[in-house]
Short mmCIF file of the N, C-alpha and C atoms (twelve columns), coordinates in Angstrom:
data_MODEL
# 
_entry.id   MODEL 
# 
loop_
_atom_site.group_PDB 
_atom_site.id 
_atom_site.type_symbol 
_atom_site.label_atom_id 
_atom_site.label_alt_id 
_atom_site.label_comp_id 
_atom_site.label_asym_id 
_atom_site.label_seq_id 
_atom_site.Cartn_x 
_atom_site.Cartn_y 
_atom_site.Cartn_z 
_atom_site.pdbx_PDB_model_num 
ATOM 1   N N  . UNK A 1  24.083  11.325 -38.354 1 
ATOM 2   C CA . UNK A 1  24.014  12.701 -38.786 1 
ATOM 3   C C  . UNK A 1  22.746  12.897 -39.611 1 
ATOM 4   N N  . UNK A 2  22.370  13.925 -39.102 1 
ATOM 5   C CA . UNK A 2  20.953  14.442 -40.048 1 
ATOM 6   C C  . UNK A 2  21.172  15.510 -41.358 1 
ATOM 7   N N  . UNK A 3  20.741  15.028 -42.511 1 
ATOM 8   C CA . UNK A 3  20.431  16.077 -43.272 1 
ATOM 9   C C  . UNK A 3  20.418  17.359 -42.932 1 
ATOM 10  N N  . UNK A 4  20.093  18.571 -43.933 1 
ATOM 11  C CA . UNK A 4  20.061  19.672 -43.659 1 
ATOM 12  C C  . UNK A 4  17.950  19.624 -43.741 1 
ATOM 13  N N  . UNK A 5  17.295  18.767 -44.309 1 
ATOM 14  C CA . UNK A 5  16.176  19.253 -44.489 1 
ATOM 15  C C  . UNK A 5  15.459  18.419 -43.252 1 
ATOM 16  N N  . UNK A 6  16.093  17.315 -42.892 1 
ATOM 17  C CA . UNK A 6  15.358  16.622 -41.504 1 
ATOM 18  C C  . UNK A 6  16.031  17.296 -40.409 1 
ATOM 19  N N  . UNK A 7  17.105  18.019 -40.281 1 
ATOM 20  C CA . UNK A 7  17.066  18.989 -39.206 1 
ATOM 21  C C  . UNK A 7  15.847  19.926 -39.337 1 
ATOM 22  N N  . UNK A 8  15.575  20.237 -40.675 1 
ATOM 23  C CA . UNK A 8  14.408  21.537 -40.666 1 
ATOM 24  C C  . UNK A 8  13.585  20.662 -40.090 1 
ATOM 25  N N  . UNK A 9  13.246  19.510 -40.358 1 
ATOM 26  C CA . UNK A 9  11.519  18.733 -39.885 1 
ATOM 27  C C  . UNK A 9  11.664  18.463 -38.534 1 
ATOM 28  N N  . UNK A 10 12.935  18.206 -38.136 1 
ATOM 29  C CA . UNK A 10 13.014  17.994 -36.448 1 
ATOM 30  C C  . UNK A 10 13.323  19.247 -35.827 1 
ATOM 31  N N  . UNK A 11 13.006  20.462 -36.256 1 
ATOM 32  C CA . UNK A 11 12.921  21.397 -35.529 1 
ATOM 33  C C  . UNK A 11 11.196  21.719 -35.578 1 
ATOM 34  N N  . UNK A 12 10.570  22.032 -36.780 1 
ATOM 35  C CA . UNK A 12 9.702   22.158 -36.947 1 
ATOM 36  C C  . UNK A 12 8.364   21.290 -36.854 1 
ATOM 37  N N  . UNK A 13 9.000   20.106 -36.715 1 
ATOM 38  C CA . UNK A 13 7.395   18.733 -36.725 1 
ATOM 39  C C  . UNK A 13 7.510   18.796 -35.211 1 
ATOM 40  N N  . UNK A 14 6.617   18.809 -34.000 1 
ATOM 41  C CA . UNK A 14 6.049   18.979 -33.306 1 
ATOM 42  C C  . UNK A 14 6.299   17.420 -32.759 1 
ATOM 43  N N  . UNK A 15 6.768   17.364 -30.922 1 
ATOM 44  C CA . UNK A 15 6.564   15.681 -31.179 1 
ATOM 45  C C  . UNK A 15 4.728   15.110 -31.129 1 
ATOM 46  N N  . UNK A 16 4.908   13.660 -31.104 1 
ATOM 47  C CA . UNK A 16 3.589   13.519 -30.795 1 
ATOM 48  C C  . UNK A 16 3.467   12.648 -29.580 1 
ATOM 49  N N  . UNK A 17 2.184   13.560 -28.392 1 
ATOM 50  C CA . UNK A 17 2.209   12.634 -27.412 1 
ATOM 51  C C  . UNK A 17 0.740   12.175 -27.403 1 
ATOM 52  N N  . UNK A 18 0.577   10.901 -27.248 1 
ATOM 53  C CA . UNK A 18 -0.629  9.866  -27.062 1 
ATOM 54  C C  . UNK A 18 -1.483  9.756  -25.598 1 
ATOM 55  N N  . UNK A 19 -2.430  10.669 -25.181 1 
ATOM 56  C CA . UNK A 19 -2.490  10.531 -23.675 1 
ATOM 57  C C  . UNK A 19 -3.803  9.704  -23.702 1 
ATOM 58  N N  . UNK A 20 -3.916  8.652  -23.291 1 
ATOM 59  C CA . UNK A 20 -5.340  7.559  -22.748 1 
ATOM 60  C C  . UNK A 20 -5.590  8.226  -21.072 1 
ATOM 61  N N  . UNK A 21 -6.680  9.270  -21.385 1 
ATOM 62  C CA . UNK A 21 -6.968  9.487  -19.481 1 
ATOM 63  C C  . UNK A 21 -8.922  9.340  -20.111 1 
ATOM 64  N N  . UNK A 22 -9.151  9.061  -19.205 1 
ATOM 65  C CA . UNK A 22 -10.593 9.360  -18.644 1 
ATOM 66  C C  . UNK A 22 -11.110 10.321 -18.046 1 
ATOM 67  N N  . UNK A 23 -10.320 10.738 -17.299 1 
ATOM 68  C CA . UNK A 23 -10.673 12.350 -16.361 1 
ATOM 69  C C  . UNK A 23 -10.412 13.177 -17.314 1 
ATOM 70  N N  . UNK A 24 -11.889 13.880 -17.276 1 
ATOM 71  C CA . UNK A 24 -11.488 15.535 -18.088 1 
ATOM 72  C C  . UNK A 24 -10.939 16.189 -16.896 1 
ATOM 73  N N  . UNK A 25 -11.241 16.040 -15.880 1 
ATOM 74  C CA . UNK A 25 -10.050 17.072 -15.110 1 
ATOM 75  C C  . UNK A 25 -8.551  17.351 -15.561 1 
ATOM 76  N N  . UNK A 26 -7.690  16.041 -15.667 1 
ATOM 77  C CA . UNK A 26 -6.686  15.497 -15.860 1 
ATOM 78  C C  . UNK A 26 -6.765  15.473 -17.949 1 
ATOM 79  N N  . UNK A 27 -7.443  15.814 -18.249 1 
ATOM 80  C CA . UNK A 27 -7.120  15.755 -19.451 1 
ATOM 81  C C  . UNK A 27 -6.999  17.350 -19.890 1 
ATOM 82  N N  . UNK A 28 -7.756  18.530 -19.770 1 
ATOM 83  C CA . UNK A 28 -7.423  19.901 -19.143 1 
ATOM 84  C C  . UNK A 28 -6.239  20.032 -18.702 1 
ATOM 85  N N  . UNK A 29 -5.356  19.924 -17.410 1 
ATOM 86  C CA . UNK A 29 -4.373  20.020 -16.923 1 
ATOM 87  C C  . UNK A 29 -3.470  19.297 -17.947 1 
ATOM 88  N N  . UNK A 30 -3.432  18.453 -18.651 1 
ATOM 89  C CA . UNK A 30 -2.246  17.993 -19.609 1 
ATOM 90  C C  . UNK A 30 -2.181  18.560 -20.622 1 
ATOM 91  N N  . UNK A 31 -4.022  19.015 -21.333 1 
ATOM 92  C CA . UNK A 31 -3.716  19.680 -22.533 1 
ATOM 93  C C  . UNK A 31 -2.826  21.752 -22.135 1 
ATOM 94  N N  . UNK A 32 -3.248  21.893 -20.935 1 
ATOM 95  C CA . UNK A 32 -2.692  23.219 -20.748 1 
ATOM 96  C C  . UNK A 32 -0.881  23.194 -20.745 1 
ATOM 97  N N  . UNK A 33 -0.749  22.197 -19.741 1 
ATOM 98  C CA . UNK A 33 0.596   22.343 -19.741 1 
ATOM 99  C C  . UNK A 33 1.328   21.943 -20.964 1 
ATOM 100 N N  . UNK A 34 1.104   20.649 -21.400 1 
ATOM 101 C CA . UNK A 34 2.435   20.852 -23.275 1 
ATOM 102 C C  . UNK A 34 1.321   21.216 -24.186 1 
ATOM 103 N N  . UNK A 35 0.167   21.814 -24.755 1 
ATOM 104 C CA . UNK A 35 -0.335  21.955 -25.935 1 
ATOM 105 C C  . UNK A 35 0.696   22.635 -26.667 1 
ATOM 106 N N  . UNK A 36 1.437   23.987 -26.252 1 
ATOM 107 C CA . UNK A 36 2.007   25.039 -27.237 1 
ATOM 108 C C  . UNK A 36 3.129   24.198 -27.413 1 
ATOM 109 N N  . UNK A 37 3.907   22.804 -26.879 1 
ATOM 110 C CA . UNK A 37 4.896   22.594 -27.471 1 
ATOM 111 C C  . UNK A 37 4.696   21.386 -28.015 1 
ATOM 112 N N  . UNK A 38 3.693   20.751 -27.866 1 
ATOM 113 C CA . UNK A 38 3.554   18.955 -28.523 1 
ATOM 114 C C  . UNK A 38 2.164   18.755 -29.633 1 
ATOM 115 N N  . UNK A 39 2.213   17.581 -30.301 1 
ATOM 116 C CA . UNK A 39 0.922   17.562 -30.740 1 
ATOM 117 C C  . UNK A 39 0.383   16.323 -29.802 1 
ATOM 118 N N  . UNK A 40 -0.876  16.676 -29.310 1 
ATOM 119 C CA . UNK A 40 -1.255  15.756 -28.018 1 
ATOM 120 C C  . UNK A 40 -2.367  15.381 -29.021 1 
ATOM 121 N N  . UNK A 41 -2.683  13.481 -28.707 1 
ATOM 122 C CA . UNK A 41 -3.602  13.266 -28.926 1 
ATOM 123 C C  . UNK A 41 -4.294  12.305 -27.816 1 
ATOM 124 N N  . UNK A 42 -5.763  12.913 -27.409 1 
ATOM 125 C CA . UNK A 42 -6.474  12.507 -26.912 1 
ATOM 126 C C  . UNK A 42 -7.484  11.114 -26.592 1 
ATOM 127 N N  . UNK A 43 -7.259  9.760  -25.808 1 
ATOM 128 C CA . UNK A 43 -8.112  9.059  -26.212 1 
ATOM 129 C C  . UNK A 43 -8.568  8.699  -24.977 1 
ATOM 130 N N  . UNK A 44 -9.833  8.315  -25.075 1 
ATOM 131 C CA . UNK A 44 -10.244 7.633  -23.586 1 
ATOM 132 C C  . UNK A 44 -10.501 6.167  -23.780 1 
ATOM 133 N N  . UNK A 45 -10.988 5.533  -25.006 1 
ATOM 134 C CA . UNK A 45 -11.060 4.304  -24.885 1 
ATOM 135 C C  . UNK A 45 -9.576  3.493  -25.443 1 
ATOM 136 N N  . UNK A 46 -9.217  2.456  -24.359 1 
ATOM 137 C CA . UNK A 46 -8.335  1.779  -25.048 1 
ATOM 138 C C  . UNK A 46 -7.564  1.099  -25.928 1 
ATOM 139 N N  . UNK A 47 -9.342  0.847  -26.771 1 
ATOM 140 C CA . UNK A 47 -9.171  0.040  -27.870 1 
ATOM 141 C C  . UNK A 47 -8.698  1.018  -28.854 1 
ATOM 142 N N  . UNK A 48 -9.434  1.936  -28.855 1 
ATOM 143 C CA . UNK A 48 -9.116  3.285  -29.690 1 
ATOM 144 C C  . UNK A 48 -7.901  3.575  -29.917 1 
ATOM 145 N N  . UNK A 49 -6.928  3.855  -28.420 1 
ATOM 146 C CA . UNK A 49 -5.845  4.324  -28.180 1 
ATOM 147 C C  . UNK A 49 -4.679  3.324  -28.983 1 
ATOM 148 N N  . UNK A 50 -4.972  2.067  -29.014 1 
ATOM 149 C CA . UNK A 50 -4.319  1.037  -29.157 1 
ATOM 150 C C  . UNK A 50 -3.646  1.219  -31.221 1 
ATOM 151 N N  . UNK A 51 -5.194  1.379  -31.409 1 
ATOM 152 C CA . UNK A 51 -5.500  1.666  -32.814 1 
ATOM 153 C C  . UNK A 51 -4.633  2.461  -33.082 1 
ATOM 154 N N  . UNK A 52 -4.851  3.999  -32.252 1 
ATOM 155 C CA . UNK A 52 -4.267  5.490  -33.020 1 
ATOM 156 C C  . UNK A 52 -2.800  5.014  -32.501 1 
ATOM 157 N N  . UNK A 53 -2.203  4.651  -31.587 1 
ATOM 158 C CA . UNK A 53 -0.923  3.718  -31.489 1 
ATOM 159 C C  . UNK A 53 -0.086  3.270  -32.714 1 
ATOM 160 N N  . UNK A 54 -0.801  2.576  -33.268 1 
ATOM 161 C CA . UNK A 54 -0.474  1.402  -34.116 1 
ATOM 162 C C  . UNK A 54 0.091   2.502  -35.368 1 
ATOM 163 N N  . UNK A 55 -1.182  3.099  -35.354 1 
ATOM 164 C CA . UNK A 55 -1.347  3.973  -36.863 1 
ATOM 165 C C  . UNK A 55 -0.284  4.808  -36.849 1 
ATOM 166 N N  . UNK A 56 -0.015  5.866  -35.614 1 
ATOM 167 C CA . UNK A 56 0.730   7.102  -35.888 1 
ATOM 168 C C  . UNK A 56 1.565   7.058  -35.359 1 
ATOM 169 N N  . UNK A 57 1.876   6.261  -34.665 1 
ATOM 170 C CA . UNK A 57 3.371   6.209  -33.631 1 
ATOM 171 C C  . UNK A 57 4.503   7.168  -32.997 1 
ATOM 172 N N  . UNK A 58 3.328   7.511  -31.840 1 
ATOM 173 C CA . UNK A 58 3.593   8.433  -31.245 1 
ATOM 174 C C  . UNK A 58 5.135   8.647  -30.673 1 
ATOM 175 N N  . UNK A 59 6.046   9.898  -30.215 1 
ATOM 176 C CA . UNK A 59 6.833   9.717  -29.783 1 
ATOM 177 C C  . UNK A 59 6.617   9.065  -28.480 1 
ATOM 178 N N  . UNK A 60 5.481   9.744  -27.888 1 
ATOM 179 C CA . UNK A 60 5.410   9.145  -26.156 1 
ATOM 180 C C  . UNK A 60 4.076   9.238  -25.797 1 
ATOM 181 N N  . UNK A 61 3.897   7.918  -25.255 1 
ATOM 182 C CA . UNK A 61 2.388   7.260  -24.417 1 
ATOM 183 C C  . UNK A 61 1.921   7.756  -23.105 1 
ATOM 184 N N  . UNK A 62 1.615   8.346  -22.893 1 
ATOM 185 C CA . UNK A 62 1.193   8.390  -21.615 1 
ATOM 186 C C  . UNK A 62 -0.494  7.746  -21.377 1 
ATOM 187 N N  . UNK A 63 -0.951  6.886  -20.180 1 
ATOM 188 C CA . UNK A 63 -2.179  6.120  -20.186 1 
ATOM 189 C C  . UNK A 63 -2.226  5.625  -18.946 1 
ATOM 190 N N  . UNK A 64 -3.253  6.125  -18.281 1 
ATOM 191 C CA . UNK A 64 -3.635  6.111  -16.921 1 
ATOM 192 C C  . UNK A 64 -4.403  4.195  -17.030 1 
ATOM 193 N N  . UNK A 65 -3.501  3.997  -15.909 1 
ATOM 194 C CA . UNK A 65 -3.764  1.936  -15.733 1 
ATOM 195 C C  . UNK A 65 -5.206  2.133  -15.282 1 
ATOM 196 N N  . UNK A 66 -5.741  2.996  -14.455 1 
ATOM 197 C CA . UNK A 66 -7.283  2.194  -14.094 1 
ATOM 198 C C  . UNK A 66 -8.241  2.772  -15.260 1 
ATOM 199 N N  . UNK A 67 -8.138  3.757  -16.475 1 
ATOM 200 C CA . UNK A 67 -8.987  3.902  -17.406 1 
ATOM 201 C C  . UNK A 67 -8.892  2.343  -18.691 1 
ATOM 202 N N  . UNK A 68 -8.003  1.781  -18.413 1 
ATOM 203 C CA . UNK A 68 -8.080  0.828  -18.858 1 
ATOM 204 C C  . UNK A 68 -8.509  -0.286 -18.757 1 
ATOM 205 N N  . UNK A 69 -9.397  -1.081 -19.711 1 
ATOM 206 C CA . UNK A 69 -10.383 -2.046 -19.766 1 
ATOM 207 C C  . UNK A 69 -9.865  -3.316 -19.799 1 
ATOM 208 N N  . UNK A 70 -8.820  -3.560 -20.228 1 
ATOM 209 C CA . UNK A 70 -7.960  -4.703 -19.897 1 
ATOM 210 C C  . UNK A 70 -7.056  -4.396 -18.922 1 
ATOM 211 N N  . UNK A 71 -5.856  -5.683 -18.596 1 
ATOM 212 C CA . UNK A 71 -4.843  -5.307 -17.908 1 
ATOM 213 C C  . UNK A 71 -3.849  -4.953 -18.580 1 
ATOM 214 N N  . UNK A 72 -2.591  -4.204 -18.096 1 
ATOM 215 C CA . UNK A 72 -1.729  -3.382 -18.349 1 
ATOM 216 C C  . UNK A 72 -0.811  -4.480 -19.515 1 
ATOM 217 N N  . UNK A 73 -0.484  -5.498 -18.590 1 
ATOM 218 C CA . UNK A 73 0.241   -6.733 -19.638 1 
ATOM 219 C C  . UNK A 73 -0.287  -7.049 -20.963 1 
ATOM 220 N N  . UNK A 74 -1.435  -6.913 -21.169 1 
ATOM 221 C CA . UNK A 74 -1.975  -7.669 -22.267 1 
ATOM 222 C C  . UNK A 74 -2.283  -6.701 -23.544 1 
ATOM 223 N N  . UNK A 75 -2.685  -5.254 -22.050 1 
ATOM 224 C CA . UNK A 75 -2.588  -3.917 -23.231 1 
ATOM 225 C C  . UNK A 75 -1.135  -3.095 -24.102 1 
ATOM 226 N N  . UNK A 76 -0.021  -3.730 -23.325 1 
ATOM 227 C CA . UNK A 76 1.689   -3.345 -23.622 1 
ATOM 228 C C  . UNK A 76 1.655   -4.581 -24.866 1 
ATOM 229 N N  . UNK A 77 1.561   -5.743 -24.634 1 
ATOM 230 C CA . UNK A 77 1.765   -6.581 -25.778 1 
ATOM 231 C C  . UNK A 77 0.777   -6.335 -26.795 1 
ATOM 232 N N  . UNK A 78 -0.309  -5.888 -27.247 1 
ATOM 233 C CA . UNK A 78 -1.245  -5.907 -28.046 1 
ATOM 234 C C  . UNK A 78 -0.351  -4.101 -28.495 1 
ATOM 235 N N  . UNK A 79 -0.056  -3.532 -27.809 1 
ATOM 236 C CA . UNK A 79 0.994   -2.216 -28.072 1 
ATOM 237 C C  . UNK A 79 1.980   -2.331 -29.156 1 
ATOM 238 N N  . UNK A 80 2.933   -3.374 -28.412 1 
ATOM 239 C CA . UNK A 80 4.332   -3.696 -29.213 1 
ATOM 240 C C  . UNK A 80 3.817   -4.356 -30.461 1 
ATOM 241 N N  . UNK A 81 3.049   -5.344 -30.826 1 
ATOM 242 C CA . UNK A 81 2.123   -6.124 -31.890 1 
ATOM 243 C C  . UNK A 81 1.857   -5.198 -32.984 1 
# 
């Protein structure tokens, strides 16, 4: 059960989604469709992404496998870490 004031923050705090793309095409089309309901943050380099990961802990990842500079395995464990 939630409080009465973390119901207010889970209505009002915004989730946060983490998108790793490389394509500005594809980064356009994601920021149009959830901007008005999420806080999206943007990364193209992995290492970066890994970082802002760590730091803010997003509700949800989204990260395109071929913009990535390592492989997927090594970039999920250096994730969970």
């Amino acid at each position: 059960m939630y409080t009465k004031e973390e119901q207010k923050n889970l209505k009002t705090t915004p989730e946060k989604i983490l998108i790793l793309e490389d394509n500005p095409k594809y980064q356009i089309l994601i920021k149009e469709s959830l901007l008005n309901e999420f806080d999206i943050i943007f990364e193209v380099n992995d290492q970066m992404g890994l970082e802002i990961a760590q730091n803010t802990i997003p509700n949800l990842l989204i990260f395109n496998i071929q913009a990535l500079r390592i492989d997927v395995g090594s970039f999920l464990k250096l994730l969970l870490w």
